[in-house]
XYZ file of C-alpha atoms in Angstrom:
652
model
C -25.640 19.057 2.269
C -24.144 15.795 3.942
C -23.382 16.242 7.589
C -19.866 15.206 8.826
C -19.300 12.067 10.442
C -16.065 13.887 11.904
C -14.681 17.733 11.604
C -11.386 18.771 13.925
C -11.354 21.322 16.654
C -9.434 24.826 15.824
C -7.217 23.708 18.663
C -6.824 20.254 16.511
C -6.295 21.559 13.751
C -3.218 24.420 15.059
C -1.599 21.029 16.275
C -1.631 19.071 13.388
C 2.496 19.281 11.041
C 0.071 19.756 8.541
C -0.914 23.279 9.748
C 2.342 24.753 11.015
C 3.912 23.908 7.466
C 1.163 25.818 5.653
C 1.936 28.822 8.283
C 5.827 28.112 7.305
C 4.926 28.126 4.010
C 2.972 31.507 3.919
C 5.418 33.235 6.323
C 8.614 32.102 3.523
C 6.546 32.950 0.536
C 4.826 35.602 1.705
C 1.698 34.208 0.164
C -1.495 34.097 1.421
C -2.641 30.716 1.662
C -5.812 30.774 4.708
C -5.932 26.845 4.061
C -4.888 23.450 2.939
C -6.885 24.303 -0.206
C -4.375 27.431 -1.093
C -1.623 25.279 -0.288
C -1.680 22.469 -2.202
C -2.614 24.838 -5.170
C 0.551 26.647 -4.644
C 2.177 22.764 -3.795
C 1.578 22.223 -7.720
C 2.041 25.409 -8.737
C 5.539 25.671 -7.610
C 6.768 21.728 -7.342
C 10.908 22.790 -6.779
C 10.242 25.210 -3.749
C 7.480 22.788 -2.740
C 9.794 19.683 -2.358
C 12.739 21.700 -1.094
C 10.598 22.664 1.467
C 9.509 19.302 2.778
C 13.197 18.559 2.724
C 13.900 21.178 5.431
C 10.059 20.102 7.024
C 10.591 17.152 7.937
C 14.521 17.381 8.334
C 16.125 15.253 5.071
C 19.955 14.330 5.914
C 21.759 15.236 3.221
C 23.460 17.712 0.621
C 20.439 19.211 -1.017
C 22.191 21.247 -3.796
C 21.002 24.461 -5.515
C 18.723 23.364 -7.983
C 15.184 21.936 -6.478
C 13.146 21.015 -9.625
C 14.867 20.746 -13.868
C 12.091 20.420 -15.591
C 11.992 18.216 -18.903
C 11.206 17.568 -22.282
C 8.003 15.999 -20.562
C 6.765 14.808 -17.038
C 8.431 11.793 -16.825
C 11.849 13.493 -17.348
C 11.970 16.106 -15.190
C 14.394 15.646 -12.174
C 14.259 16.491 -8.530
C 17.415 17.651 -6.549
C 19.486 16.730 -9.734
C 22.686 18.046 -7.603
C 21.491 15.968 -3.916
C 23.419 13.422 -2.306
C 22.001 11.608 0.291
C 21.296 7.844 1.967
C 17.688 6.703 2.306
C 19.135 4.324 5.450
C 20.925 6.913 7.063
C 17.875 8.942 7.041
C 15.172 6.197 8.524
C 18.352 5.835 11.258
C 18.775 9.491 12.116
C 16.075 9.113 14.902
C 14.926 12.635 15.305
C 16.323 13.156 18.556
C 15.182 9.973 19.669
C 17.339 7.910 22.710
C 19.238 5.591 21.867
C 17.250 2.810 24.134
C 14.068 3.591 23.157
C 11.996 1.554 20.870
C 12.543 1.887 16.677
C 10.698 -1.074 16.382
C 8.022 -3.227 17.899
C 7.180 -6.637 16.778
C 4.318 -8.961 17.724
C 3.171 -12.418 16.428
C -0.214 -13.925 16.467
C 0.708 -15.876 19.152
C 1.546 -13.551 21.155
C 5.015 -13.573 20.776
C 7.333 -10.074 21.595
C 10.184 -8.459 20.552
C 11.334 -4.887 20.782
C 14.306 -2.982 18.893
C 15.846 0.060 20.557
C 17.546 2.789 18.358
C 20.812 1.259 19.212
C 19.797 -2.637 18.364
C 18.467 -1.432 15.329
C 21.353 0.490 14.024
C 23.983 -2.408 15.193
C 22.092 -4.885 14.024
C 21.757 -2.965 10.476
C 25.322 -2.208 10.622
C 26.322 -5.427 11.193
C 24.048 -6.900 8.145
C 25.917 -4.397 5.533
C 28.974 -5.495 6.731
C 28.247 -8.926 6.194
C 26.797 -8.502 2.672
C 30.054 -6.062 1.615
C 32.140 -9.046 2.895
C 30.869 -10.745 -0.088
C 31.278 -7.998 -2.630
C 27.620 -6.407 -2.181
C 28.011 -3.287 -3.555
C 26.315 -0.327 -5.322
C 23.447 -1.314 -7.862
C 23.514 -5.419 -6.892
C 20.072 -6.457 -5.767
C 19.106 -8.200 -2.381
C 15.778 -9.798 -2.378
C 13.903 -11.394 1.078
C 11.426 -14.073 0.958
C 9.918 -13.044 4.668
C 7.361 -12.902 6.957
C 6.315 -9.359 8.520
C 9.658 -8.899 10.834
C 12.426 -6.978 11.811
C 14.746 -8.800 10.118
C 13.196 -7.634 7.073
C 13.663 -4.407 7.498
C 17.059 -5.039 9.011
C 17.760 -6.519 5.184
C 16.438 -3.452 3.207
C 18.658 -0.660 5.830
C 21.445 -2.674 5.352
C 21.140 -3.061 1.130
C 19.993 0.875 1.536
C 23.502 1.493 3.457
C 25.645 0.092 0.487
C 23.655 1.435 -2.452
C 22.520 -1.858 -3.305
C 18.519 -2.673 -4.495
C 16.286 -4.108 -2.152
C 13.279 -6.266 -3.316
C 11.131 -8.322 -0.982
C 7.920 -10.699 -1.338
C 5.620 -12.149 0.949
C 6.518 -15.614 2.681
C 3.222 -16.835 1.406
C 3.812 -16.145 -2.070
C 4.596 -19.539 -4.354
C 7.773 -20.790 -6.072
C 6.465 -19.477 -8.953
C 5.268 -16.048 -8.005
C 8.488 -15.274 -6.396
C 10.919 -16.807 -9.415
C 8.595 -14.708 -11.458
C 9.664 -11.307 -9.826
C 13.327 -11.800 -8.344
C 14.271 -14.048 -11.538
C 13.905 -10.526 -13.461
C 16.355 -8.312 -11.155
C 18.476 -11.726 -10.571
C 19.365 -10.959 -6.660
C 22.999 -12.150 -4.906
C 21.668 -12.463 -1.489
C 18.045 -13.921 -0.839
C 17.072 -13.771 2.738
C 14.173 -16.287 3.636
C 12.593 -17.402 6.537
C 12.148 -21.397 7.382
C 8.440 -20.830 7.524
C 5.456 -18.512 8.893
C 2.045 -18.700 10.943
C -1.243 -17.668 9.950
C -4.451 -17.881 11.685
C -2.773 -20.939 14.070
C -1.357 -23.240 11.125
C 2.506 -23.244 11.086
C 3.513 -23.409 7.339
C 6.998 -24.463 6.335
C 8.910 -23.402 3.533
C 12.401 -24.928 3.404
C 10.933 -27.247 0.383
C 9.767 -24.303 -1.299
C 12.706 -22.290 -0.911
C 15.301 -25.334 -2.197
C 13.146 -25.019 -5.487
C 13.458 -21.266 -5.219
C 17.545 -21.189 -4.856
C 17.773 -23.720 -7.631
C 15.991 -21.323 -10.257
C 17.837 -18.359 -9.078
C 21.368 -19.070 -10.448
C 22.289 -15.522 -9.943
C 22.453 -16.088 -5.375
C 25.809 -16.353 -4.200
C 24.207 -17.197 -0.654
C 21.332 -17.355 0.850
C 20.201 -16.352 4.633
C 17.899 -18.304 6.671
C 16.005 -17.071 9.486
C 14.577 -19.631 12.079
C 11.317 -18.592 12.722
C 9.271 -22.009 13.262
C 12.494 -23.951 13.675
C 15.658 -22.313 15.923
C 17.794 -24.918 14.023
C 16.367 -25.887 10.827
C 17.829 -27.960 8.369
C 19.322 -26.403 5.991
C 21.401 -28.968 3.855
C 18.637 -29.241 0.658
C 19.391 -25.189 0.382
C 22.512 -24.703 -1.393
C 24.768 -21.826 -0.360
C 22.469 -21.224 2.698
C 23.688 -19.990 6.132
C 21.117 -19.381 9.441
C 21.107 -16.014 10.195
C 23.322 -15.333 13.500
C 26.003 -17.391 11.294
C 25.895 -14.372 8.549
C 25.295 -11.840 10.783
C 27.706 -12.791 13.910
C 31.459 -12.608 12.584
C 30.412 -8.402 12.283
C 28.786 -7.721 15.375
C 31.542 -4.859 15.769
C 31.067 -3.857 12.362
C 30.552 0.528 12.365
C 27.884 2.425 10.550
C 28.498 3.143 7.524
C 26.911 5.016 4.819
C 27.143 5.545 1.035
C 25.768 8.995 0.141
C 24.673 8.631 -3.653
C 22.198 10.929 -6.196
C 18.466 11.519 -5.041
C 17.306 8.970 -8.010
C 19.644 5.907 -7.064
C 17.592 3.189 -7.147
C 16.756 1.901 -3.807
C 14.372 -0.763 -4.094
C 11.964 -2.963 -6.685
C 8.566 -3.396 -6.814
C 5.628 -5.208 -8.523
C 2.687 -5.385 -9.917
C 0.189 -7.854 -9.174
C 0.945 -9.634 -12.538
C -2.886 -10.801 -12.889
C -2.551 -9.882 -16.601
C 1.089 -11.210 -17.550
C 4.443 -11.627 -16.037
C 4.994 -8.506 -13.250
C 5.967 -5.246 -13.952
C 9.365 -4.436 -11.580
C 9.027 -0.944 -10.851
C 12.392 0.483 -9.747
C 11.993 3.321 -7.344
C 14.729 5.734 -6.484
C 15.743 6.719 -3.056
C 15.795 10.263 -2.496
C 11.910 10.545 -4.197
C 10.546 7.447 -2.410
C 11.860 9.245 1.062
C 10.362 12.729 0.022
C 7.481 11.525 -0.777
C 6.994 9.393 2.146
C 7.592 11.690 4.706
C 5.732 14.233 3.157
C 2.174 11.992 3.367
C 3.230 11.125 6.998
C 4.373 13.940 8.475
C 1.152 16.402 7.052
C -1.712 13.703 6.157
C -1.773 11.185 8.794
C 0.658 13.996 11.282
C 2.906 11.482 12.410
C 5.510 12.724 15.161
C 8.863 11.882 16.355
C 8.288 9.005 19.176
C 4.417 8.413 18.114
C 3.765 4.669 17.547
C 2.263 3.814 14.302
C 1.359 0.416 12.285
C -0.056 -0.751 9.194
C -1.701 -4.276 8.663
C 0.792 -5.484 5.597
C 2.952 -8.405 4.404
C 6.947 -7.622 2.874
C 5.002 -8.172 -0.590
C 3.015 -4.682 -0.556
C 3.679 -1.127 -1.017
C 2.253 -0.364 2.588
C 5.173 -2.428 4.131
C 7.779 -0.036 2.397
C 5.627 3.002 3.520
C 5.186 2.068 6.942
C 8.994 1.178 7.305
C 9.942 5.089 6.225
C 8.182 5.998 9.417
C 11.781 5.773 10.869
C 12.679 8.726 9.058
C 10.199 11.047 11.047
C 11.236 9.503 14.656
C 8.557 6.742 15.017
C 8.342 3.768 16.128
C 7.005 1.595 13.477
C 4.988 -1.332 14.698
C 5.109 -5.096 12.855
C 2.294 -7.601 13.592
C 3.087 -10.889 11.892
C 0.233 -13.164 11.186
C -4.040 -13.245 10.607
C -5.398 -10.121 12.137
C -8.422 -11.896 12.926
C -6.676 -14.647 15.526
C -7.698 -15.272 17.611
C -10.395 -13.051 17.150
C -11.528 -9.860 15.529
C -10.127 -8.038 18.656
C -6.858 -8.620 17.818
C -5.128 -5.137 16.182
C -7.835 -3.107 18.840
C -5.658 -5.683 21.425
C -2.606 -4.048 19.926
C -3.882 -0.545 19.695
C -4.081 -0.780 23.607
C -1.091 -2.972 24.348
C 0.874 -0.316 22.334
C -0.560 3.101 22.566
C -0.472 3.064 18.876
C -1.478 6.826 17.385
C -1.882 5.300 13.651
C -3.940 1.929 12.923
C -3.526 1.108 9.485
C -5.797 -1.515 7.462
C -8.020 -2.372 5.075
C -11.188 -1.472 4.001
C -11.835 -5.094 3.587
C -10.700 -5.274 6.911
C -13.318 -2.551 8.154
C -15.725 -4.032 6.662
C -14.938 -7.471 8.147
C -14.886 -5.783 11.488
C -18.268 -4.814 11.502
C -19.560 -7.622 9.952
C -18.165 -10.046 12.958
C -20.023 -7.557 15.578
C -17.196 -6.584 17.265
C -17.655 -2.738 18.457
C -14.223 -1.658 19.766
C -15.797 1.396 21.464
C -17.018 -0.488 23.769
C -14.515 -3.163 24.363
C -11.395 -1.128 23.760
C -9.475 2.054 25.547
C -8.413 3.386 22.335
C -7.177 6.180 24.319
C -3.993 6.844 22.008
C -6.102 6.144 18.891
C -5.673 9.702 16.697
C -5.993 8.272 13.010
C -7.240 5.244 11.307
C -5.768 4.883 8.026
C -7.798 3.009 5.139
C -6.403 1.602 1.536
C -6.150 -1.449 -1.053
C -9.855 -0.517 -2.004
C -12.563 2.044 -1.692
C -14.338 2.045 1.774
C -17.995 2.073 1.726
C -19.493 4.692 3.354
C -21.339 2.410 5.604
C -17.415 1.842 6.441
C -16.427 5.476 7.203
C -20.071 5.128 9.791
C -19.059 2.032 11.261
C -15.678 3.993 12.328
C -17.412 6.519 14.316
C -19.782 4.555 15.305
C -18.291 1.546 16.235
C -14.423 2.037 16.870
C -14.107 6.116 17.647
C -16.140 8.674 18.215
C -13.074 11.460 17.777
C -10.489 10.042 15.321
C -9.085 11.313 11.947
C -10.359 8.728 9.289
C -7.671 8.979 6.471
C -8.870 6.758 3.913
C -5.933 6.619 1.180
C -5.660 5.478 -2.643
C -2.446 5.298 -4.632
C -0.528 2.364 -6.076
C 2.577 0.259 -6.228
C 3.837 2.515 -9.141
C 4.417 5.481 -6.958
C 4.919 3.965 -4.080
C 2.634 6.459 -2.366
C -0.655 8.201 -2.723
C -2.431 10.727 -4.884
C -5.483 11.560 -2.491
C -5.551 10.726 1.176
C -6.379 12.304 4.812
C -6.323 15.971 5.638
C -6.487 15.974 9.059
C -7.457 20.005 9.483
C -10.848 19.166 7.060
C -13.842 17.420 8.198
C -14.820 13.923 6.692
C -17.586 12.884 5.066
C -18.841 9.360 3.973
C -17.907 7.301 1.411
C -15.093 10.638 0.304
C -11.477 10.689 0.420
C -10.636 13.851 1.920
C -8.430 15.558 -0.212
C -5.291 15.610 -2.809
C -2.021 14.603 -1.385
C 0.107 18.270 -1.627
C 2.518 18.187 -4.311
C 0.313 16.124 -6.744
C -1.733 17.505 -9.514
C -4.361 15.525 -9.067
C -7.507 15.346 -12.017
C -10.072 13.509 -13.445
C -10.560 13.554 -17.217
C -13.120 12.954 -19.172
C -13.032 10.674 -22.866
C -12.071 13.938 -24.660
C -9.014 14.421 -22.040
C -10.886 18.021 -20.233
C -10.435 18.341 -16.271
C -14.467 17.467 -14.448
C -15.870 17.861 -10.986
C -18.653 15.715 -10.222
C -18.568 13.633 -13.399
C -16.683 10.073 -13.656
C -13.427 9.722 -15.318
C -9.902 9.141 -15.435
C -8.028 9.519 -12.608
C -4.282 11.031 -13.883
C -1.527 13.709 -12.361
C -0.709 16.011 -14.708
C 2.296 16.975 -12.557
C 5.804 15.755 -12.100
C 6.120 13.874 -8.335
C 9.649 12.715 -7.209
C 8.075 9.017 -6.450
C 7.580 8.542 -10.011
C 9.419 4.955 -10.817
C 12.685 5.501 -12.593
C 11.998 2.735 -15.272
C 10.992 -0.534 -15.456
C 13.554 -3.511 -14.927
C 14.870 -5.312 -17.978
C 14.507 -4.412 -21.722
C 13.071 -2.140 -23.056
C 11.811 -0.711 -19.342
C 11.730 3.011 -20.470
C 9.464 1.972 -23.218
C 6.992 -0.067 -21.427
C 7.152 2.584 -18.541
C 6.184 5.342 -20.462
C 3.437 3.198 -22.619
C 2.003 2.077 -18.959
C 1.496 5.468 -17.646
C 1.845 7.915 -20.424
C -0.191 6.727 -23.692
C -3.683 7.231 -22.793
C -3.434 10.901 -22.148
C 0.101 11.810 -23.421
C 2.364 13.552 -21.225
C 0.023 13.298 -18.040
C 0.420 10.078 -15.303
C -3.254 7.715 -16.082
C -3.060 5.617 -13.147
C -5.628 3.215 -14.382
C -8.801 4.300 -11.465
C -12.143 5.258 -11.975
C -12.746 8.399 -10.055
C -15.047 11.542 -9.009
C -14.657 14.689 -7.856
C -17.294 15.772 -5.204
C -18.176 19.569 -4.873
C -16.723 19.494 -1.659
C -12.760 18.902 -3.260
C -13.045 15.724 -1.575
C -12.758 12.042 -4.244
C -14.426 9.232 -4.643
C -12.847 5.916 -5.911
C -15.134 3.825 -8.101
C -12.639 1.110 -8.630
C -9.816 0.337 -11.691
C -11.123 1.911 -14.662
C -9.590 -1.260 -17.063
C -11.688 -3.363 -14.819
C -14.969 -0.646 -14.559
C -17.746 -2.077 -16.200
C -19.684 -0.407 -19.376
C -23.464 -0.535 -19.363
C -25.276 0.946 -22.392
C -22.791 3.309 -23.134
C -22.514 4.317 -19.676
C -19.561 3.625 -17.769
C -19.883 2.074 -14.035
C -17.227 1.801 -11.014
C -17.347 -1.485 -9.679
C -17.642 0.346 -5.861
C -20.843 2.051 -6.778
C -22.131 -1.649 -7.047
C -20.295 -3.150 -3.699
C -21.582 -0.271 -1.735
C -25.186 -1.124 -2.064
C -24.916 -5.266 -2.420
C -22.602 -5.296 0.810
C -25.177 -3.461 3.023
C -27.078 -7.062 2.810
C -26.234 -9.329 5.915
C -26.521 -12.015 3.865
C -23.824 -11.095 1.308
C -19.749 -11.764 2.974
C -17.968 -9.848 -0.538
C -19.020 -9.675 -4.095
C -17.196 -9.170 -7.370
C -18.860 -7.672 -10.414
C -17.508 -8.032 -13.940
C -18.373 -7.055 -17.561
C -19.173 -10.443 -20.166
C -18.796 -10.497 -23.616
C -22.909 -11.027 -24.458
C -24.426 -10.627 -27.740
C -22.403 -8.346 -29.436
C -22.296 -6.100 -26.413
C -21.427 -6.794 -22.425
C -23.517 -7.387 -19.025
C -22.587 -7.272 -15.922
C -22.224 -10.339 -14.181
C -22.010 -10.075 -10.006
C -20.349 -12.911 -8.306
C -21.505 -13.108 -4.209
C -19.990 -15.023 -1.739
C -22.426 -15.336 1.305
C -22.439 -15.288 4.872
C -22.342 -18.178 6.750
C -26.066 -19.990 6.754
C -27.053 -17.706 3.939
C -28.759 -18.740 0.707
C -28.849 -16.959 -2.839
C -32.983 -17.088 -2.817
C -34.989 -15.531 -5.389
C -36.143 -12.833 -3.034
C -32.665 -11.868 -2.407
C -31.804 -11.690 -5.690
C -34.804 -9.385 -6.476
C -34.016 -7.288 -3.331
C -30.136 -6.920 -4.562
C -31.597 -6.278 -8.042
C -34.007 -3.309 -6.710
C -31.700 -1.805 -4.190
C -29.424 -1.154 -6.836
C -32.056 0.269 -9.185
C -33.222 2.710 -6.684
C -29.822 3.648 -4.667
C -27.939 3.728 -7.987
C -29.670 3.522 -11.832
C -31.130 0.962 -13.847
C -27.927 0.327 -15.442
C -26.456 -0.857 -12.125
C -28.178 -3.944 -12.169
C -26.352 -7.221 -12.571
C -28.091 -9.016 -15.872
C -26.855 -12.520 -13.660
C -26.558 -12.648 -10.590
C -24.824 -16.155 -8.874
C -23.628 -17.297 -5.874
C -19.502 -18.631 -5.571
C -17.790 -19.836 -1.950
C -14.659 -18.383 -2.827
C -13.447 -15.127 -4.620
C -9.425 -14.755 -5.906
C -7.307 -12.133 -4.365
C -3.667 -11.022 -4.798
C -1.418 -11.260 -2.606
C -2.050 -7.478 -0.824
C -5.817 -9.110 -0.289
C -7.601 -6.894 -3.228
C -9.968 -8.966 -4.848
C -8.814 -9.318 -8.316
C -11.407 -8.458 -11.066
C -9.482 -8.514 -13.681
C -8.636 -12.560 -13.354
C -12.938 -13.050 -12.726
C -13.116 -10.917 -16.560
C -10.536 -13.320 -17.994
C -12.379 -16.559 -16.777
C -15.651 -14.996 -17.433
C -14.531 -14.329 -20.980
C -12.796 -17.402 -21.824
C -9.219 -15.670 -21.504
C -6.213 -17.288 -19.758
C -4.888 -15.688 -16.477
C -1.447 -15.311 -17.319
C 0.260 -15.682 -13.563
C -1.971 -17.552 -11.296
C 1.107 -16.642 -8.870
C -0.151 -13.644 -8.547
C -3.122 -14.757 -6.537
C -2.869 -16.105 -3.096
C -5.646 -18.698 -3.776
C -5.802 -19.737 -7.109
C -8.067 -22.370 -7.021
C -10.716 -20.003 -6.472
C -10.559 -19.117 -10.164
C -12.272 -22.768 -10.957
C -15.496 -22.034 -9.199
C -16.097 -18.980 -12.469
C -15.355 -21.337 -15.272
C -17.542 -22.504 -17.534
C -21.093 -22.192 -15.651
C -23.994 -22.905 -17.154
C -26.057 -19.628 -16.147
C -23.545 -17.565 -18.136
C -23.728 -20.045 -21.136
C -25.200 -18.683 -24.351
């Protein structure tokens, strides 16, 4: 039996959301439910009373109505709070019983720059922003897209849209001309709100070019809003209908706040996929779930509390950005660092942690992983003092990861490693922080989601590989997809392989513990002799070598059949010897199974990534296999995909 790397106090534990709402739960149902275990059964078993409940939990604003839960014909059409009216901005700016002059949000650059936003700043400044955009006939349904860095003007933007009813959508100021014509050309925005430029790792990168070619392929902008953020007066004049921000914003300073209560599933805001495989997929996600669901995972799996300080590492073009910014709605104060995490050194978030009294340090497991790899060891160099939970996502983390947290960053800290997706906005499995944790496991389901793993024939397994689904309805569930035909294509991307049941598209394993382990995206896991093979189980053992920086393992067409093929990038001064090779080639074949081993194994200096920073394996299988990637714009460095075409060791 594994030992622990980390199991909570009783005294812990009675303090944690998480705990008091199972009491609540028991004392209202009368049930007896003696742990999380019991309650997220019951959390499944009973989804309307479940959800209503987290309404009252974690204190919803709102007309809730009579009627919780109407089920459907099937999963995906089953409603939540079909009778609820409600406004997902008025919510995140309710405060909790926070002053009005303290902080809602704290904002730091990577060059040290400041800012702070009090309750009050934030709520004028939003106010002031929807009055501005209903001056030009924003209204109910119209979309407002933002082409930013990691700001409060952002979020500003997406309160403001919220306010009216309109549809926010945002993107990443490093994305291309391409990549973001590809996503806000679909949902055809009236206000885009850019920035001039960004920084990253000490480079200043502008983008007025970029964003001329932008407003010219987006016919459907009646203005667009420039914020000066390398430039205070940048010029604008190759921008067509553009305006610097203070000149939108300013003629409504004494605008009042002003909210539009509208049905739980208006849509509130538009996301993507990574588009690796074809044009994106715009998710549409509808207020009332996204906020449920949200403050559900952060209120009883990370325990976030009214005034605790909490931050993810994120840019405006992933799903963590719109999670981290509905920590308003429980009282925090969210926390926005702009810029490489690693500048000017690896110190840099631990720097925050400190500077900020942060309770929730949000990354990812690449990040981890690059942590400890640099030879930085924050508990020695670091306070850490208000450090309660480190949050992990955007790919499995190794269990040499979950060690190096305990031994390297905290001794006493709540290690929620997380896995979900873009298409619910939220997680299926993540931290529990009244059960211990154990290495290389996710701790446990997120409450309110059926969580399985099926086998080929479609039955529910523990402690075999499969098919990570929910076989339950969830109120984050996308509405549809934009543009034609987006019921269809929803319900064929999530509801063909095992019909009627959410496939998300992961590789996954139950441990006997009820804990899961990730083994990466099951239409990118590999298949040796029959055998199927998580890409994770691979990393895990190949990243333990010093020598080896990341790695990316893929399946090629060969001979009627496919091999696996493992990509490494090495460390600095490091060379792909025989030796190493064999010593890769063994490890694997001893810590895994014969049929882990890489039939080629070959060194590259660069390995492509979306935007979000998850290597992408599914562009590597394309190039591998002679197969067009269909939106380099997906990727933040493109080029990279040269360096796996056409070499000669995977030549017939």
């Amino acid at each position: 039996m594994p030992t622990p790397l980390w199991t909570p106090t009783a005294e812990q534990i009675a303090a944690t959301r998480l705990d008091r709402f199972r009491r609540e739960v028991a004392e209202r149902t009368g049930l007896d439910l003696p742990d999380t275990r019991a309650l997220h059964q019951w959390s499944v078993d009973n989804p309307g009373e479940f959800w209503s409940l987290v309404w009252d939990a974690t204190g919803v604003v709102g007309e809730k109505g009579q009627v919780a839960f109407e089920p459907g014909a099937d999963m995906a059409s089953g409603r939540f709070f079909p009778q609820a009216s409600l406004n997902f901005a008025e919510n995140l700016l309710d405060g909790k019983g926070r002053l009005p002059d303290e902080p809602a949000i704290e904002f730091k650059r990577e060059d040290g720059q400041r800012r702070t936003l009090s309750w009050s700043q934030l709520r004028d400044e939003v106010a002031a922003w929807a009055a501005a955009l209903r001056a030009m006939g924003v209204g109910r349904g119209d979309r407002v897209a933002a082409w930013m860095p990691h700001v409060p003007e952002t979020v500003v933007a997406m309160l403001a849209a919220a306010a009216l009813g309109a549809v926010f959508s945002s993107t990443s100021a490093d994305f291309g001309t391409a990549g973001v014509t590809d996503r806000f050309g679909q949902i055809e925005p009236k206000v885009l709100i850019a920035a001039d430029g960004y920084l990253y790792g000490g480079r200043r990168f502008d983008r007025l070019e970029a964003l001329a070619e932008i407003r010219a392929q987006l016919p459907s902008l009646r203005r667009v809003v420039v914020m000066p953020y390398l430039d205070p007066n940048p010029d604008l004049s190759g921008v067509g209908n553009a305006l610097l921000y203070e000149e939108f914003v300013d003629p409504h300073r004494a605008a009042p706040l002003e909210f539009e209560r509208l049905p739980f599933d208006h849509p509130n805001y538009i996301l993507y996929s990574s588009g690796t495989t074809g044009k994106p997929k715009c998710m549409v996600h509808r207020a009332g779930g996204i906020l449920l669901k949200h403050l559900q995972e952060q209120a009883h799996h990370v325990d976030i509390q009214a005034g605790d300080r909490m931050f993810f590492f994120t840019t405006c073009g992933w799903m963590m950005w719109n999670w981290l910014v509905s920590g308003l709605g429980l009282g925090a104060t969210i926390v926005l660092f702009d810029g490489n995490p690693f500048h000017p050194g690896p110190e840099a978030l631990f720097d925050l942690v400190d500077e900020l009294d942060l309770k929730l340090l949000g990354v990812s497991a690449k990040y981890i992983d690059a942590v400890l790899k640099s030879g930085l060891r924050p508990i020695d160099s670091h306070r850490l003092d208000s450090l309660r939970v480190i949050a992990s996502t955007g790919s499995p983390l190794s269990p040499d990861g979950f060690v190096f947290v305990y031994e390297g960053i905290k001794r006493d800290v709540h290690l929620a490693s997380i896995s979900g997706g873009t298409d619910l906005c939220g997680c299926f499995v993540g931290g529990d922080p009244t059960r211990p944790v154990y290495a290389g496991e996710i701790q446990a389901p997120m409450l309110g989601m059926d969580v399985a793993v099926l086998d080929e024939e479609g039955n529910r397994v523990t402690g075999e590989q499969g098919e990570l689904v929910c076989a339950g309805p969830f109120p984050s569930m996308p509405i549809t997809f934009w543009g034609p035909d987006g019921d269809k294509r929803y319900r064929e991307a999530y509801f063909d392989r095992f019909p009627g049941v959410w496939t998300h598209g992961d590789f996954a394993m139950w441990t006997g513990r009820g804990g899961m382990v990730i083994l990466g995206r099951s239409d990118a896991t590999l298949n040796s002799a029959g055998v199927r093979i998580g890409t994770a189980e691979i990393y895990r053992v190949v990243e333990q070598f010093s020598e080896v920086a990341e790695a990316v393992a893929v399946g090629q067409q060969w001979d009627n059949d496919t091999r696996i093929v493992l990509f490494v990038r090495l460390a600095d001064g490091a060379e792909l010897t025989r030796e190493l090779e064999q010593q890769i080639r063994q490890r694997l074949r001893t810590e895994e199974s014969p049929r882990h081993v890489p039939a080629v194994i070959t060194a590259v200096t660069d390995i492509p990534r979306t935007r979000s920073g998850k290597i992408s394996e599914l562009a590597v299988t394309a190039v591998v296999n002679g197969r067009d990637v269909k939106n380099t714009e997906a990727l933040a460095n493109p080029e990279a995909l040269e360096l796996f075409r056409d070499r000669a060791e995977l030549a017939g």
